[in-house]
Short mmCIF file of C-alpha atoms in Angstrom, two decimals:
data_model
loop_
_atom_site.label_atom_id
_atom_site.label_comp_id
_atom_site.label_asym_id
_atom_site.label_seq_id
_atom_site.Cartn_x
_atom_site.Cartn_y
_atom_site.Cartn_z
CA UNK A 1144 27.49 25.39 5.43
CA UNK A 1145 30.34 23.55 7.27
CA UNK A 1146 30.78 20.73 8.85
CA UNK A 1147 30.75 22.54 12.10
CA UNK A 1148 27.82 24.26 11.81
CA UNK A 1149 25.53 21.28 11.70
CA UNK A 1150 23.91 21.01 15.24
CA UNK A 1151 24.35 17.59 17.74
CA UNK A 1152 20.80 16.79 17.79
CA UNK A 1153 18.54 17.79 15.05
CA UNK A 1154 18.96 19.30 11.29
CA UNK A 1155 16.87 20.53 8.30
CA UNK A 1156 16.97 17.21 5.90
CA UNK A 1157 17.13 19.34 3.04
CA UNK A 1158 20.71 20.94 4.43
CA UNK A 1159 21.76 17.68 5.30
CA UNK A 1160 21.33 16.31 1.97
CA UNK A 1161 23.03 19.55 0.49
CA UNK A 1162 26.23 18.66 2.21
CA UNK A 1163 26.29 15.10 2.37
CA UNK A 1164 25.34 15.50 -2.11
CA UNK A 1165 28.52 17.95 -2.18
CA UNK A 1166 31.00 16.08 0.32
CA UNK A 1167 30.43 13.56 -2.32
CA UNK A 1168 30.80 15.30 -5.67
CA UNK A 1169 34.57 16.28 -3.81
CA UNK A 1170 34.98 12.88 -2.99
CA UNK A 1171 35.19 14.60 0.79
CA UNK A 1172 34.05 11.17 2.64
CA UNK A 1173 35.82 12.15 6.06
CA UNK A 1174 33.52 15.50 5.56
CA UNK A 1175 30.39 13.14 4.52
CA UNK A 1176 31.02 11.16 8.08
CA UNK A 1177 31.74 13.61 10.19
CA UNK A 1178 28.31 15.54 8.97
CA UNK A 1179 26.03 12.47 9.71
CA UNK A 1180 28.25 11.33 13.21
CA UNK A 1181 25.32 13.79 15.33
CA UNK A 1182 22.34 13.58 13.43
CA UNK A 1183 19.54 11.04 14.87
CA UNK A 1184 18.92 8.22 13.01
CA UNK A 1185 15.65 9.39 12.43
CA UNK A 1186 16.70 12.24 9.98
CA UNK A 1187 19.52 9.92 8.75
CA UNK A 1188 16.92 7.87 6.87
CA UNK A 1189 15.24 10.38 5.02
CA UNK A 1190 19.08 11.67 3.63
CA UNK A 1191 19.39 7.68 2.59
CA UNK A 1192 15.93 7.73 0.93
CA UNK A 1193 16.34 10.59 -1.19
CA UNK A 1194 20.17 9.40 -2.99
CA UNK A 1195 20.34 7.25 -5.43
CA UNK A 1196 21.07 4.04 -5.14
CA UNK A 1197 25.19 4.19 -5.44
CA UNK A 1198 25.44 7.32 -3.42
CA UNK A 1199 22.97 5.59 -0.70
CA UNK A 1200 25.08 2.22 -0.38
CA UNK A 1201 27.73 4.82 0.02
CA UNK A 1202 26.55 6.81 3.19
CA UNK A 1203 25.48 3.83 4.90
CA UNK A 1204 28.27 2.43 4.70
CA UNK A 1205 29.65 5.88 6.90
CA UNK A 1206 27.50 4.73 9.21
CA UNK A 1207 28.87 2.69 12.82
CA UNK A 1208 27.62 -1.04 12.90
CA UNK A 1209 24.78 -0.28 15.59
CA UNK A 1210 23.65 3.22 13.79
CA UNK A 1211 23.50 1.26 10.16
CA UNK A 1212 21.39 -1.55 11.69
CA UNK A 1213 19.22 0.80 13.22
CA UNK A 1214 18.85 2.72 9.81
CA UNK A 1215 18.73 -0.33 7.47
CA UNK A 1216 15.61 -1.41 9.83
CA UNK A 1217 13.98 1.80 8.84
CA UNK A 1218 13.72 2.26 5.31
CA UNK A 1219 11.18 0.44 3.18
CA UNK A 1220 11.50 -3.46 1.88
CA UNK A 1221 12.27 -1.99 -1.41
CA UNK A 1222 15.08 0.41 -0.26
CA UNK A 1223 16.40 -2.20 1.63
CA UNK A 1224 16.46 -4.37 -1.43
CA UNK A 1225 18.33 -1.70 -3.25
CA UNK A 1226 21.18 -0.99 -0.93
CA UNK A 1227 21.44 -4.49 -0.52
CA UNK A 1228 22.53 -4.78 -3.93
CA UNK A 1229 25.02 -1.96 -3.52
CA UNK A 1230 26.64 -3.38 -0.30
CA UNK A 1231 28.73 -6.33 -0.56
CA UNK A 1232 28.57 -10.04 0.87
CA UNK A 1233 29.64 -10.19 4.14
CA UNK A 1234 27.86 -6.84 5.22
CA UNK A 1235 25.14 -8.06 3.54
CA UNK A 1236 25.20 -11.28 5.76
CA UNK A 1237 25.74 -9.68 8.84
CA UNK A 1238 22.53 -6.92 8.45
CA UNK A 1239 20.54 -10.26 7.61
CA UNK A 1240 21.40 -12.27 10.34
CA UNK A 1241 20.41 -8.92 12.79
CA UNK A 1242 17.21 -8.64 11.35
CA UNK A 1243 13.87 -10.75 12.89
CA UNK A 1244 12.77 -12.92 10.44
CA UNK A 1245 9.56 -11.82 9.43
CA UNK A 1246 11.87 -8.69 8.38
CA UNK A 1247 13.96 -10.64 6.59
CA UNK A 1248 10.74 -12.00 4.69
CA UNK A 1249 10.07 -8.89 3.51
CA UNK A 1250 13.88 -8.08 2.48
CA UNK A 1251 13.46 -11.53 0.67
CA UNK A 1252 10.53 -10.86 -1.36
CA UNK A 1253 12.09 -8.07 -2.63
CA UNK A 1254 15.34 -9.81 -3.88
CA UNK A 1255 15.96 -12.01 -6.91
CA UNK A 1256 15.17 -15.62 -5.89
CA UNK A 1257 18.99 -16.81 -6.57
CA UNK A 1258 19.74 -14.55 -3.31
CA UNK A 1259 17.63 -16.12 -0.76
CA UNK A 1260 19.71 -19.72 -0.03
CA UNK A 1261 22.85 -17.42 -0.15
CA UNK A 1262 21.42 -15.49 2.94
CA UNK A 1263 19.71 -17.96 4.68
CA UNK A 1264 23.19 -20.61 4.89
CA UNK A 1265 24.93 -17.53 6.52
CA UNK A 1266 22.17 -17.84 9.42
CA UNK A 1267 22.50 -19.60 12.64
CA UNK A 1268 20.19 -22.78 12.59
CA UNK A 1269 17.35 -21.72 14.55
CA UNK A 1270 16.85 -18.23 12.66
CA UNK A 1271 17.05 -20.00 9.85
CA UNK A 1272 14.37 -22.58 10.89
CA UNK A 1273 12.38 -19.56 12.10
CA UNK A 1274 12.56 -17.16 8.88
CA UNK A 1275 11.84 -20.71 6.61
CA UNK A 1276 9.09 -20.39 8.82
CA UNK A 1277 7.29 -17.62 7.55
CA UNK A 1278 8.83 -18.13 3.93
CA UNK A 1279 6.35 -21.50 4.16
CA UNK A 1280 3.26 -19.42 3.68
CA UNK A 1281 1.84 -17.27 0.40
CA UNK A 1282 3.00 -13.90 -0.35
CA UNK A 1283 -0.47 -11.85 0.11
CA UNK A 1284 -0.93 -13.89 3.41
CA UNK A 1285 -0.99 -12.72 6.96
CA UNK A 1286 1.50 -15.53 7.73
CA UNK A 1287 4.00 -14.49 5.52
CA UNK A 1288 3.92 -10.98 7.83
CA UNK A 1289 3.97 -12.22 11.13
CA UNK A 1290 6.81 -13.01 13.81
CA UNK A 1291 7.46 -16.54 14.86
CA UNK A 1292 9.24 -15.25 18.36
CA UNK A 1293 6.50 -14.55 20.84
CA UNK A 1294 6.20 -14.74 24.47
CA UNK A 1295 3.15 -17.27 25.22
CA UNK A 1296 1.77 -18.43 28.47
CA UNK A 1297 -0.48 -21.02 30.19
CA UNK A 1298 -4.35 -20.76 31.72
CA UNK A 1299 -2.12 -22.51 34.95
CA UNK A 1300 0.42 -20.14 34.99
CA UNK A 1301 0.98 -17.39 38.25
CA UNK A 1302 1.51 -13.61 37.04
CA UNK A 1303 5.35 -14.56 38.47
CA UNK A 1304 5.92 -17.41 36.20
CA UNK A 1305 4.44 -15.18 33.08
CA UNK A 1306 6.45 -12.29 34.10
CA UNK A 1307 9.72 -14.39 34.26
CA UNK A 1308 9.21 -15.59 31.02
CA UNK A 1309 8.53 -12.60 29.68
CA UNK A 1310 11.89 -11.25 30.85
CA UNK A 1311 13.71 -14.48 29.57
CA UNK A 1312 12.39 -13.16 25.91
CA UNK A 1313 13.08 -9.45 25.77
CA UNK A 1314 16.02 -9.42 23.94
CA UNK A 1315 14.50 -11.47 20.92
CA UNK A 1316 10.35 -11.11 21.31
CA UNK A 1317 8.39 -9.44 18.94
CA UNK A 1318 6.19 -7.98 21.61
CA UNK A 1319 5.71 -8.45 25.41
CA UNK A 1320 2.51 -6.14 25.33
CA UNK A 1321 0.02 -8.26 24.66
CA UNK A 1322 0.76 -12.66 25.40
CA UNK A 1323 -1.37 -15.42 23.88
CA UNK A 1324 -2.60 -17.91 26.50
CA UNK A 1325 -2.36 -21.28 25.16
CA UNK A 1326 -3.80 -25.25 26.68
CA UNK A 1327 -1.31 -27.74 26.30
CA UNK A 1328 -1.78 -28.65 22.63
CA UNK A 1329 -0.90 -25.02 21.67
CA UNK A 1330 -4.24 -23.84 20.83
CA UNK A 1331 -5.14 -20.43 22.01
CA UNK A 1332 -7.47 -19.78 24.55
CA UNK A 1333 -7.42 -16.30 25.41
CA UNK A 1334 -5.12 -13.14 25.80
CA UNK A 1335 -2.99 -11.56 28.93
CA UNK A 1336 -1.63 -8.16 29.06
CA UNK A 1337 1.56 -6.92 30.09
CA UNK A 1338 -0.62 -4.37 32.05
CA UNK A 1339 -2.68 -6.86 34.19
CA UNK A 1340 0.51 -9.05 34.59
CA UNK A 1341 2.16 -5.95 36.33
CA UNK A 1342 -1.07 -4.77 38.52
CA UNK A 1343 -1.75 -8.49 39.52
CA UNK A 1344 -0.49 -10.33 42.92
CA UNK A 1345 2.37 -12.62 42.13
CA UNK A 1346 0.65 -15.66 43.05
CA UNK A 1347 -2.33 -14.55 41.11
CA UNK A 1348 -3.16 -17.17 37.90
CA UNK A 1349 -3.54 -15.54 34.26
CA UNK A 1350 -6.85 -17.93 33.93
CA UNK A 1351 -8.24 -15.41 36.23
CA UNK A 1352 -7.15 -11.90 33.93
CA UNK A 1353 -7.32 -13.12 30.69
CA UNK A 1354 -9.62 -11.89 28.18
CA UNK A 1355 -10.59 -13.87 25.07
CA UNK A 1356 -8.87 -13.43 22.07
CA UNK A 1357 -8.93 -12.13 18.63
CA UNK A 1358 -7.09 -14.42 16.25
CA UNK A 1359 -6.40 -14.96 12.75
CA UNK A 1360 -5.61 -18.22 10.17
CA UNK A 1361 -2.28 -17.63 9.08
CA UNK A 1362 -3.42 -17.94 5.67
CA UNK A 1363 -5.99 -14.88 5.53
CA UNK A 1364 -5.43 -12.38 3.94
CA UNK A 1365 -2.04 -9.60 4.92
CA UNK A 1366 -4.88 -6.38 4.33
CA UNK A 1367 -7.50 -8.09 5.80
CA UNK A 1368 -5.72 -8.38 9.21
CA UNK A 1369 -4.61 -5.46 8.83
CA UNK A 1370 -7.47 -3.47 8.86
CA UNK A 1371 -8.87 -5.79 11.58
CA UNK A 1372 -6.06 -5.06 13.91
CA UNK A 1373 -6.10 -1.27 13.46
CA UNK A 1374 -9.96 -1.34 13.73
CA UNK A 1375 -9.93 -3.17 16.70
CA UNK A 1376 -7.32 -0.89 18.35
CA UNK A 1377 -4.96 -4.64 19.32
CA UNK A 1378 -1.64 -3.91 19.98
CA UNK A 1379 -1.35 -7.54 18.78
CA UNK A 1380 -2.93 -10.29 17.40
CA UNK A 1381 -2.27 -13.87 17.93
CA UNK A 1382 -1.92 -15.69 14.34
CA UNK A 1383 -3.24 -19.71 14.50
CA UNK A 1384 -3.28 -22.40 12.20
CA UNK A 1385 -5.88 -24.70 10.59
CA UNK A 1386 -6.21 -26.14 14.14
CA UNK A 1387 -6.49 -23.30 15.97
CA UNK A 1388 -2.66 -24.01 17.59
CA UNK A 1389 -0.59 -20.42 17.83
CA UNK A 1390 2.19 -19.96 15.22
CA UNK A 1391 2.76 -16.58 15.27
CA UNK A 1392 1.82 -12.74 16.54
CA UNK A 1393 1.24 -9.96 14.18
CA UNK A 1394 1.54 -6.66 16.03
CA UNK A 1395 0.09 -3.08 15.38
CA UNK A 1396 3.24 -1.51 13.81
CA UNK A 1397 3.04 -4.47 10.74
CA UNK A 1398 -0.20 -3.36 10.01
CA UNK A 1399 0.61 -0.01 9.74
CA UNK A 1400 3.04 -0.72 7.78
CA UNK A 1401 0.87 -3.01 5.68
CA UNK A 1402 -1.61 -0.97 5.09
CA UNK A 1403 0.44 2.51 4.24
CA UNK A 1404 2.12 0.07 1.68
CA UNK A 1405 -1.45 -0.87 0.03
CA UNK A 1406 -2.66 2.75 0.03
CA UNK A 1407 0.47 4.06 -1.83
CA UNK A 1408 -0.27 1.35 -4.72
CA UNK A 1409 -4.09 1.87 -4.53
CA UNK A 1410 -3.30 5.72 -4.96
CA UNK A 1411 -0.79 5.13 -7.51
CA UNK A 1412 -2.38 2.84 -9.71
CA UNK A 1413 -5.93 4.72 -9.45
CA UNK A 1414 -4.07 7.62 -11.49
CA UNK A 1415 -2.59 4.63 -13.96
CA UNK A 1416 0.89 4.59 -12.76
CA UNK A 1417 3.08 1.91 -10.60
CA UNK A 1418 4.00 2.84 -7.82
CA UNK A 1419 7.19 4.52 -7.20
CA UNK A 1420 9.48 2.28 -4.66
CA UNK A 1421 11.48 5.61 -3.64
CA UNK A 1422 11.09 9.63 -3.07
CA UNK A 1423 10.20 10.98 -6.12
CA UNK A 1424 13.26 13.32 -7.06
CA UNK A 1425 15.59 10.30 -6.48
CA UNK A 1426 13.81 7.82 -8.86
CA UNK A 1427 15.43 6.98 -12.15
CA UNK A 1428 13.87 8.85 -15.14
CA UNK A 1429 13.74 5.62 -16.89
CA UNK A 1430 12.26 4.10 -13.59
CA UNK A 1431 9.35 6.53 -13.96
CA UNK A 1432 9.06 6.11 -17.78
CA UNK A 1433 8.54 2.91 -16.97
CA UNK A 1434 5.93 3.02 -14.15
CA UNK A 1435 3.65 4.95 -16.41
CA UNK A 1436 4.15 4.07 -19.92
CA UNK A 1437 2.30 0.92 -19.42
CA UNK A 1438 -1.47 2.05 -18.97
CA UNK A 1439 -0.45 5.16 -21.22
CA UNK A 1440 -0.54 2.00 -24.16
CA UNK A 1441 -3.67 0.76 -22.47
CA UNK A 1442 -5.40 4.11 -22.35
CA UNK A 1443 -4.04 4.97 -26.49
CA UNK A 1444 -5.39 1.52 -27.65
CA UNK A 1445 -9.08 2.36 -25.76
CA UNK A 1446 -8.64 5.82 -27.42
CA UNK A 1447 -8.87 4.50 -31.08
CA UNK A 1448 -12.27 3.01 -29.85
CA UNK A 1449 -13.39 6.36 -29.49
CA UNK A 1450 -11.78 7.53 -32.83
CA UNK A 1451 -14.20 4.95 -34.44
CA UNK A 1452 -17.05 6.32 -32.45
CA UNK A 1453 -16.55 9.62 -34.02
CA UNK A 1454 -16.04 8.22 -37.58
CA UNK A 1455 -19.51 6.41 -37.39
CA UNK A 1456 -20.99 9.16 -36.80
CA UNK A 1457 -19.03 11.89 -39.07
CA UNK A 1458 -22.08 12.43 -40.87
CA UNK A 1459 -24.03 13.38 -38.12
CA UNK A 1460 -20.79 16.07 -37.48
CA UNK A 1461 -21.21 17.44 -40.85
CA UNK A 1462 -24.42 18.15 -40.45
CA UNK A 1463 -24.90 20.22 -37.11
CA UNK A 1464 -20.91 20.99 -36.13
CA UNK A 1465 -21.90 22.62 -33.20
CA UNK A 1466 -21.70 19.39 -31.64
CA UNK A 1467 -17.99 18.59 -31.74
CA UNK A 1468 -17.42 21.57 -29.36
CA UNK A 1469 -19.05 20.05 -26.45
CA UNK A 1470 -17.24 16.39 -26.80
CA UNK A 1471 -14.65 17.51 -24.48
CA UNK A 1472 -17.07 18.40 -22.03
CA UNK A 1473 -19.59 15.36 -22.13
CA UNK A 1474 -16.70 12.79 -22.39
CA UNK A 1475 -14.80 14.38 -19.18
CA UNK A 1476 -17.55 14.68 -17.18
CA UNK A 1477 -18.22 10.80 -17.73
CA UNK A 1478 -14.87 10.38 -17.34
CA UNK A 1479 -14.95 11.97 -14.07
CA UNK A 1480 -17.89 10.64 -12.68
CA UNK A 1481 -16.85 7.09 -13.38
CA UNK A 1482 -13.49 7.79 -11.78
CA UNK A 1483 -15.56 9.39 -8.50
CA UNK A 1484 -17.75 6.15 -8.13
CA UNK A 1485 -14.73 3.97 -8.77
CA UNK A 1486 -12.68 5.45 -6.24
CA UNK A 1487 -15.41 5.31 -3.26
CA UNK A 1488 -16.14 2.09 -3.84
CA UNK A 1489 -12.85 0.71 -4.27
CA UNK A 1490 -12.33 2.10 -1.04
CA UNK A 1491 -15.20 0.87 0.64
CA UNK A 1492 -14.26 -2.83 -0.82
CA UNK A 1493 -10.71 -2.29 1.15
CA UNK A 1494 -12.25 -1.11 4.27
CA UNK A 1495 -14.81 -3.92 3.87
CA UNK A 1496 -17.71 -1.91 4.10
CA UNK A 1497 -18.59 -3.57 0.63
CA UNK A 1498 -18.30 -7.22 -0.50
CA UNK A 1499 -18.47 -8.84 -3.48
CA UNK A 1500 -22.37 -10.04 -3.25
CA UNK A 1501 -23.44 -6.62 -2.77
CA UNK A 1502 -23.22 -5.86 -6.62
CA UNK A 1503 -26.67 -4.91 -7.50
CA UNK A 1504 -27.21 -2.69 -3.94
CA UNK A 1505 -23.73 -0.92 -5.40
CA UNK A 1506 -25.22 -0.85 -9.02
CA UNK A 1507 -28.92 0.31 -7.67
CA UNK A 1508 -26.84 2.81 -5.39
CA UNK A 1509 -25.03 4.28 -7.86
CA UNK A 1510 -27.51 4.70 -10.60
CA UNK A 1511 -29.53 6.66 -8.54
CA UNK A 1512 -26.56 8.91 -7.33
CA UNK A 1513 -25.60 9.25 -11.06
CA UNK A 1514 -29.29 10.05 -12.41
CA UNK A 1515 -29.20 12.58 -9.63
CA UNK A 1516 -25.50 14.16 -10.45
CA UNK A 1517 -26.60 14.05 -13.95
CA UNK A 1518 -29.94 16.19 -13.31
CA UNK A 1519 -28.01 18.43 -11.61
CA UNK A 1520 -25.29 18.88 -14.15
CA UNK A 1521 -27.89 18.81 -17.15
CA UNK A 1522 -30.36 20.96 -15.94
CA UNK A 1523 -26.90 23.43 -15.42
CA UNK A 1524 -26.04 22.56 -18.90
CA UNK A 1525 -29.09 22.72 -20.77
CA UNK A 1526 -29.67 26.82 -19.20
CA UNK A 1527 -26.27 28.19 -20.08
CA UNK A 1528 -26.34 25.87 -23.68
CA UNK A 1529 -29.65 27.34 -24.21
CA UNK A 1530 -29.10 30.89 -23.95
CA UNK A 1531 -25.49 30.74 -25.91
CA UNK A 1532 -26.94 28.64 -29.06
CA UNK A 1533 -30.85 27.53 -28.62
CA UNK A 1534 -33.06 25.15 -26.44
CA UNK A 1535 -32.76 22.09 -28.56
CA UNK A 1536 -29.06 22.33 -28.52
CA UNK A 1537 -29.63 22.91 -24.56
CA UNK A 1538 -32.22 20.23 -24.59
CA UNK A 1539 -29.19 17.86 -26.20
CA UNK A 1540 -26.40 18.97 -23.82
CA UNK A 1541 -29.03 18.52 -20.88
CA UNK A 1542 -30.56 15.22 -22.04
CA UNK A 1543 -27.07 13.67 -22.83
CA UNK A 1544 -25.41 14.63 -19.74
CA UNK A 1545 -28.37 12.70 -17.25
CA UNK A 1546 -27.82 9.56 -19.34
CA UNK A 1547 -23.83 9.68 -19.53
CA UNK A 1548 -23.43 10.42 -15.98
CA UNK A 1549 -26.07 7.43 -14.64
CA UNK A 1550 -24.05 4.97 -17.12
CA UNK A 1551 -20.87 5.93 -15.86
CA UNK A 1552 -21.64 5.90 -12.08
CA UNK A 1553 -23.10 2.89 -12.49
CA UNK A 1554 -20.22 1.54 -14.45
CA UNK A 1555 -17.55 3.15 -12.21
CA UNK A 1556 -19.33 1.86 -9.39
CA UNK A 1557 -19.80 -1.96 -10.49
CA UNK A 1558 -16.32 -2.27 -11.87
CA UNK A 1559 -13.97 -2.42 -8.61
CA UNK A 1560 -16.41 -5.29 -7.69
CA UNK A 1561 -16.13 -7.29 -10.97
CA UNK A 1562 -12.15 -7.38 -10.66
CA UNK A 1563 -12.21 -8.37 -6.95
CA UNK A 1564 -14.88 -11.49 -7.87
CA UNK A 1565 -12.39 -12.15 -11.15
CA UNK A 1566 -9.17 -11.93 -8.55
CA UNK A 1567 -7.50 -8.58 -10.09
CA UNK A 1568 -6.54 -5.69 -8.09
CA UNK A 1569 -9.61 -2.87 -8.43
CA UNK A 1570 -7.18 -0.28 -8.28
CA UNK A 1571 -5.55 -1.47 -11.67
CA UNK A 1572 -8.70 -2.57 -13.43
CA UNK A 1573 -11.24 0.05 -12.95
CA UNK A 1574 -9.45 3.46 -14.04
CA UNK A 1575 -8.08 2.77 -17.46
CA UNK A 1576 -11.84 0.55 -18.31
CA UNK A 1577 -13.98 3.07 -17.03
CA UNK A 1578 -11.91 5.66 -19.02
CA UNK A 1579 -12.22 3.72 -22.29
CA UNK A 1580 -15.55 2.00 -22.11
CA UNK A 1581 -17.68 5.63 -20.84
CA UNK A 1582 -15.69 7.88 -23.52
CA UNK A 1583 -16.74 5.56 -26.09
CA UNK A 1584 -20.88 5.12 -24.58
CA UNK A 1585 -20.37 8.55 -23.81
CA UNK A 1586 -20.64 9.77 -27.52
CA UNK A 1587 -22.35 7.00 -28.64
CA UNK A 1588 -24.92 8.18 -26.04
CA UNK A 1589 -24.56 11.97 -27.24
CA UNK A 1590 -25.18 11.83 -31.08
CA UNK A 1591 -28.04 9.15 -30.91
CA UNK A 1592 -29.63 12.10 -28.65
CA UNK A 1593 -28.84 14.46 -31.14
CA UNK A 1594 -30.40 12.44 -34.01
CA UNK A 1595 -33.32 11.98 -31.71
CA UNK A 1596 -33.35 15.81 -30.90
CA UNK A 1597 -32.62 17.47 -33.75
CA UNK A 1598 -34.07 14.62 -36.48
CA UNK A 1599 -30.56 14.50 -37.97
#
């Protein structure tokens, strides 16, 4: 494909990354340019996503000042933190000081800590006073997400007095959708939208269309508001201090972008990996080694519990060897149901559907469902066992299965609970545990059966 060829308005990503990958194996940059010159910015980003890291600081910096902002805004905090290391000072300084500053946060937190007083000298003084701002509050809080430039208004106010304020701010608000309505001592008192402002008389006062509002303490939880917002359907959500007094908005597009972040980790760490911070195919090999070899040590050292399991009761092998053929079986389907019960509650404790105090309605919950997956399965297991060897083999399969699936829901479903109440993230705890400690019940479980079965 040619340069030519590519069309003024949209383009397949894959082609686009084709050329832009061979314009730079030639060393063709003029060719690299004058490909990405008509493509939206929208498809730009996914081209910048998927090269690595030297290649990427290389295409951006193809890019015209306004299209590079634009496409620099777009990619993740962690991308951003990449190409940041690949650009050098003084564009570096110049994409912070366009950025708003609960942006920059997020560039910040993903930047060695030697960086941050570098970038925030080359700021004007009032950016800089508003991004230290945010930097004042903890990571994993809701203040440390939200934007210090808002449009506010007063109870006295007229719908004309709101409305030029409003238009004082656009260049540098957050968002003019939804305003906070605050008394004189900057506490809030209720909410005005952009809507009613527009549909009201001039001379009409915003005491008279506002509606009370939804806040939240800058230092609650980032997920937690998150979910709120997008729950409640607010485009926006006024953020408030200890004493109630408005510091900041946090608007619908932050928690969306919140909350995708959490459910990539949560997803990634349920299968016992890190999460990956770019597309797959562009990822270092060594990056990936590394996001996985961690629990694979975890999950190896639980393993040799297991291999003891099995030694104890070698004997018991010797004796009726049938039984080592359906380990696989009785192990993975504890393994399984654990992971089922695990995952839907871990989920249930992000939506807050479950807290921490409900722990014995979650364990009562989930020994029933188990007892009743493992009737199910054993009952299966103890027909098809039965007619392949004989009933008390059957009778062993069928017996073992109820038990090891009622432990392991139950487990599975306690265990995202126990690491919220001891502060570690469920998605990292309950996985590799649940694998470990139900393979080793699991046969524990199995051969006592067996010797209570069979009198072996």
């Amino acid at each position: 494909m040619t340069t030519e060829q590519i069309p003024t308005q949209n383009v397949d990503t894959d082609d686009l990354l084709d050329l832009i990958e061979q314009s730079l194996s030639r060393r063709d940059l003029a060719a690299a340019s004058a490909a990405l010159s008509p493509v939206p910015i929208r498809q730009v980003v996914p081209v910048l996503e998927r090269l690595n890291p030297r290649d990427c600081a290389v295409v951006y910096r193809l890019l015209p000042k306004q299209r590079a902002v634009e496409a620099f805004e777009a990619l993740s905090p962690e991308l951003q933190g990449e190409l940041v290391r690949g650009l050098q000072d003084a564009e570096v300084a110049a994409l912070f000081a366009e950025m708003d500053p609960d942006d920059r946060v997020w560039l910040l937190d993903e930047l060695p800590a030697s960086v941050a007083p570098r970038l925030l000298r080359g700021l004007s003084r009032r950016d800089r006073e508003l991004t230290a701002s945010v930097l004042g509050y903890s990571q994993d809080s809701i203040g440390r997400r939200m934007s210090p430039e808002y449009v506010a208004t007063h109870p006295g106010l007229t719908a004309a007095e709101t409305l030029r304020r409003v238009r004082a701010r656009l260049s540098d608000a957050e968002t003019i959708y939804t305003l906070p309505v605050t008394d004189h001592a900057r506490r809030v008192v209720g909410v005005v939208s952009l809507r009613d402002l527009l549909a009201a008389d001039d001379d009409s006062i915003v005491e008279s269309m506002m509606h009370d509002a939804h806040t939240v303490p800058a230092d609650s939880g980032a997920e937690a508001a998150a979910r709120d917002c997008t729950d409640l359907g607010l485009l926006a959500v006024p953020v408030v201090d200890s004493e109630d007094r408005l510091v900041g908005i946090f608007t619908i597009d932050d928690a969306a972008r919140i909350l995708k972040r959490e459910e990539n980790q949560d997803a990634a760490r349920q299968g016992g990996v890190e999460p990956l911070s770019r597309p797959y195919l562009s990822t270092p090999i060594r990056r990936i080694v590394r996001s996985r070899i961690v629990w694979l040590f975890v999950l190896a050292i639980g393993a040799t519990l297991t291999v003891k399991v099995l030694s104890v009761f070698e004997a018991t092998l010797e004796q009726m060897t049938v039984l080592a053929l359906f380990v696989p079986l009785l192990i993975g389907t504890g393994g399984n149901t654990g992971n089922q019960a695990a995952t839907t509650v871990t989920r249930a404790l992000a939506l807050g559907e479950v807290r921490p105090r409900d722990l014995v309605r979650v364990l009562t919950r989930e020994l029933r469902v188990g007892l009743s997956l493992g009737v199910l399965l054993g009952l299966l297991g103890f027909g098809i066992t039965a007619l392949v060897y004989d009933w008390q083999i059957g009778l062993v399969i069928g017996c073992t299965l109820v038990a090891v699936c009622a432990v392991a829901a139950t487990i599975g479903g306690i265990m995202p609970i126990v690491a919220r109440m001891i502060r570690v993230d469920p998605a990292v705890f309950s996985n590799p545990f649940i694998t470990t400690f139900v393979d080793a019940t699991g046969l524990v479980i199995y051969f006592l059966v067996a010797k209570a079965i069979l009198g072996i």
